């Protein structure tokens, strides 16, 4: 049997939960350097990923930056840089 006596399941959450950690990223405007919005991804976004902004505009990621976590923290900041058309 697998995971006998283990406190966590294969997906990292408590056994039976099936919960995955989602990625919370800040969507940044490549032209201005200003943040556009926050977005949650089910997994780490790829640099060629396409998605819709809250405005409904379809954008493609130019690059994805993963920063260093703050001291004592586990979550690393993630920025997805896009070039909106408008």
GROMACS .gro file of C-alpha atoms in nm:
model
   86
    1UNK     CA    1   0.000   0.000   0.000
    2UNK     CA    2   0.111   0.352  -0.071
    3UNK     CA    3   0.128   0.643   0.179
    4UNK     CA    4   0.052   0.426   0.482
    5UNK     CA    5   0.092   0.646   0.787
    6UNK     CA    6   0.199   0.945   0.578
    7UNK     CA    7   0.036   1.273   0.685
    8UNK     CA    8   0.009   1.403   0.328
    9UNK     CA    9  -0.117   1.259   0.003
   10UNK     CA   10   0.052   1.251  -0.334
   11UNK     CA   11  -0.072   1.598  -0.422
   12UNK     CA   12   0.076   1.771  -0.119
   13UNK     CA   13  -0.247   1.831   0.074
   14UNK     CA   14  -0.394   1.632   0.360
   15UNK     CA   15  -0.488   1.279   0.259
   16UNK     CA   16  -0.813   1.263   0.070
   17UNK     CA   17  -0.834   1.637   0.005
   18UNK     CA   18  -0.694   1.629  -0.349
   19UNK     CA   19  -0.619   2.001  -0.311
   20UNK     CA   20  -0.344   2.147  -0.530
   21UNK     CA   21  -0.155   2.465  -0.461
   22UNK     CA   22  -0.250   2.733  -0.709
   23UNK     CA   23  -0.016   3.002  -0.837
   24UNK     CA   24  -0.118   3.362  -0.767
   25UNK     CA   25   0.055   3.588  -1.019
   26UNK     CA   26   0.064   3.961  -1.078
   27UNK     CA   27  -0.002   4.045  -1.443
   28UNK     CA   28   0.233   4.326  -1.546
   29UNK     CA   29   0.222   4.557  -1.849
   30UNK     CA   30   0.548   4.522  -2.046
   31UNK     CA   31   0.513   4.868  -2.200
   32UNK     CA   32   0.457   5.067  -1.878
   33UNK     CA   33   0.588   4.836  -1.605
   34UNK     CA   34   0.263   4.885  -1.412
   35UNK     CA   35   0.062   4.598  -1.263
   36UNK     CA   36  -0.263   4.524  -1.448
   37UNK     CA   37  -0.432   4.269  -1.220
   38UNK     CA   38  -0.381   3.960  -1.004
   39UNK     CA   39  -0.468   3.620  -1.149
   40UNK     CA   40  -0.474   3.264  -1.016
   41UNK     CA   41  -0.333   2.980  -1.225
   42UNK     CA   42  -0.374   2.610  -1.156
   43UNK     CA   43  -0.007   2.553  -1.235
   44UNK     CA   44   0.295   2.765  -1.322
   45UNK     CA   45   0.216   2.962  -1.640
   46UNK     CA   46   0.445   2.903  -1.937
   47UNK     CA   47   0.607   3.202  -2.115
   48UNK     CA   48   0.393   3.136  -2.425
   49UNK     CA   49   0.062   3.098  -2.236
   50UNK     CA   50  -0.243   3.289  -2.363
   51UNK     CA   51  -0.522   3.396  -2.131
   52UNK     CA   52  -0.797   3.656  -2.098
   53UNK     CA   53  -0.762   3.959  -1.874
   54UNK     CA   54  -1.052   4.082  -1.661
   55UNK     CA   55  -1.134   4.323  -1.946
   56UNK     CA   56  -1.185   4.026  -2.181
   57UNK     CA   57  -0.872   4.101  -2.384
   58UNK     CA   58  -0.675   3.796  -2.499
   59UNK     CA   59  -0.303   3.838  -2.423
   60UNK     CA   60   0.006   3.618  -2.454
   61UNK     CA   61   0.273   3.614  -2.185
   62UNK     CA   62   0.602   3.775  -2.289
   63UNK     CA   63   0.794   3.641  -1.990
   64UNK     CA   64   0.736   3.491  -1.646
   65UNK     CA   65   0.949   3.605  -1.350
   66UNK     CA   66   0.965   3.411  -1.025
   67UNK     CA   67   1.112   3.612  -0.738
   68UNK     CA   68   1.267   3.509  -0.408
   69UNK     CA   69   1.033   3.445  -0.116
   70UNK     CA   70   1.043   3.696   0.169
   71UNK     CA   71   1.241   3.582   0.475
   72UNK     CA   72   1.039   3.326   0.669
   73UNK     CA   73   0.786   3.285   0.388
   74UNK     CA   74   0.726   2.996   0.150
   75UNK     CA   75   0.537   3.171  -0.130
   76UNK     CA   76   0.752   3.325  -0.404
   77UNK     CA   77   0.618   3.625  -0.598
   78UNK     CA   78   0.531   3.545  -0.960
   79UNK     CA   79   0.500   3.813  -1.232
   80UNK     CA   80   0.361   3.745  -1.579
   81UNK     CA   81   0.457   4.021  -1.823
   82UNK     CA   82   0.217   4.085  -2.113
   83UNK     CA   83   0.178   4.346  -2.386
   84UNK     CA   84  -0.186   4.455  -2.408
   85UNK     CA   85  -0.302   4.581  -2.745
   86UNK     CA   86  -0.478   4.889  -2.609
   0.00000   0.00000   0.00000
